[in-house]
């Protein structure tokens, strides 16, 4: 019965992916959707390390990027007829194998330990890979990267991968397949072993398992999916550059996964969707976007270690017991959210004005902020923003405990019901 | 011979600069078990603060004020940022400092802009200290050397010889017993962290004018400092010193001797005019990849001797 | 917000909407894809300033094609390949037919690839790419495309200008080359090896070094020692960013007495990076103009440069954005249409009066041919280098002009034109 319910969710997801592009008539929106799908795979692969295996990597983009390069070369070789034709729809599998090979190789030496050592080794490999992309010009072509053309041959069923929509369905298919595969993996004994190795490696050793071996396997599988994502990325953008293997790309996926939530399977998906979307839309609106991203990340690390998904799933037992219980949370939660919003409003206003003042040289003093034209040369907007932020902070102090109390109440009700 | 002596001397200079950064980082690690990813960012803050002070009251006050300011910021970070995260474990602490590094870089750009700031060597030290085989050594470089040697000696004496140093060392290994003896362990941690950050600030203040003070300096220097403390053995001051000097000298030797990798390839049967992928390797020399060598070393050390040169425990 | 501000804002909004409605079909939009966020956002911002300034000049004159206005649409790529692709798709969505970019050859290559494919797949919505600064020579050789026009001199041309001047410089006897080990640095190295032999035959190449690029080299002292040991009197380098300013800084106070021949050593960000060393280093750059040049055609430009500096608080560094906008306007008027194919055809062979004489868009490969000037960093000047309102106390003085003939190099391009 349980697996039937699971099937139902996947069917809905497939349907949603199928009809989603019909709502858009724009190449830009499709590209964003494509990128979100690619990064969902990458983020889930990353979470196999961080969330399920307890390995913090600063260099997982290495496998993503190297597979991307290999895919670009592969497509080019196919295009020039140097190697026999393979349908482009199957090429991502090859990319995955490339990621897997590097993962097996590098994973062997780097997964002997977890925690800080692993993080440092990953940083070392990331730095080396970045430097090599610039030095080994024949394969990586320096900062220019590799151009490729996905339009290489007679694809079956008259598909050419010329139009974006066909690429969308290709990526959507692989995204769904990878998500299902990675979800299934978490349900296998191997997936459970990973969690156990994360939580208590000594104990695992006592039972007779080799934690290094489990980590190595998890790392390799994760590299496979990272490689698959990298291949799709190359097919989508038709260009692979040195930034795809770099620290910035690794950092971005870390942000996605951690902000989304490492403890729940949906966390990285949530993070990938949210951050990719924001990265495309918000970055056009504000220069301070990366600052906001960094601050949100730090706050999540400090106060919500399970990420956004964790915050949502905290309420799972409540709605599973009785939806009506959520109604009791509504008031205190809205108050807390409004207080947070007010604080953010004040702080964002201050930040935007500071950024504007530091970047502006032409003598303009009027900034378009929150749909208003603000005169930054006058003291008033600054005072207002500081006051709003302070007011918000006070409101937060007042409302957060109440929200916490209401959650505790609801949970104790749930516990009482379960006990009876 | 000339080349060797020169490389050694220069390597020591560069190595001591790395050591100044690494000393604060390794101190924090040995006391608190925290690997501070934002350490290089605090180094950058030190350079910017010193620049800002030097614009108004001159270089020498900046040398004092910048490290103090960075130290206070460090203490605040520990008290209100790291301490709440501490209960979540070392990976969470590492993530916190990673995010913090990101935020500091953005804030620096917001305040000082994205182009380098003209932070300069003080006029009083703008003379040639000595000339050797035709190459001048500026007094400022010697000054940097003296400061960094001074820091090493002072740190060593402080931790090994003073009562406070004893408390700090004890607080690391047996925090509960130290607390039971009436010492405020969280406070010790806070000031240790602040002190480590102040050292980074000092390093920034005295080297920002040589390396260039710009928003990218943290990300360019950060990883190499990690390499130093990991190779030296996490938590070991002496190890950090040896590793820093070793990397400094290695870097100089690799550039000065400029060895080709071709003999190795030749032994493997690769022709000098090889086509394709190999052509890159045939022309590669140690000078081309000098900055990458430390990372190679890092990976090798972590594989074969995870505790580093002088480390007493695995990372 | 004060009521008056609100009313003014509302009036402005209504005005903008009305004006927009009236002109929607009339304005000609040029997408500018540059980093407007991230560590080098300042470069993108300055480019946008320049484009808006020169487009404004065309608009003041009455626009193009009998009264249509030019509009610059900034598109931020954050120096990132995916975002460049995103912004290209956005440009297509917005119906833009002209895009410009220059910062980063990787993105330029990306745009050329995209435009080639897009125009093949959508011939009725073709897009023209106007490159104002990406210098990889291949873009106008084996990778040349009808849809790409380059208004900057490519690496080989800049090296040709530098070596021509070095041939005239009696102090150039022993040359040491130091370059960044990636595509650009290597193409600089290859061009310099070839052209040094042709144009400075009496000089000896005493060193030829490649370094790991992008600020990875923290301490340049060992390189300084090697240069000293080689007895070089001249350093020839294509380095930019921290790789040039740390290099120059390290040479100061070491007693190394050489002159630096550079491409990008005169960028304002580099000058800021040298700090105090800027006033004592013997450094030369190659550009298409500088403000202290005595040539009458440069002098004539100064009133415009005054206006530019008054608006944007920075001195003029390059003149290419002006050429690009003016020549686009001229090509449109000549073609009598804003159709990219017709405009592209009209642009071929078009010439323009630059600050050092005529510049010509070569028909064979869409490379702008131009005279260049080699100039030295100096503290004796009429017009200082100013950036963000800050006067750096230095400027450039002319060493020599290199004629258009001397900078023009043969091309291997086999241009395929549409239709």
Short mmCIF file of C-alpha atoms in Angstrom, two decimals, chain A residues 19 33 77 174 249 279 285 351:
data_model
loop_
_atom_site.label_atom_id
_atom_site.label_comp_id
_atom_site.label_asym_id
_atom_site.label_seq_id
_atom_site.Cartn_x
_atom_site.Cartn_y
_atom_site.Cartn_z
CA UNK A 19 2.84 20.33 -18.43
CA UNK A 33 13.64 25.47 -15.82
CA UNK A 77 33.83 14.14 -31.71
CA UNK A 174 16.81 12.45 -16.64
CA UNK A 249 30.23 26.23 -8.22
CA UNK A 279 20.01 33.74 -8.65
CA UNK A 285 17.20 43.48 -9.13
CA UNK A 351 21.91 47.53 2.74
#
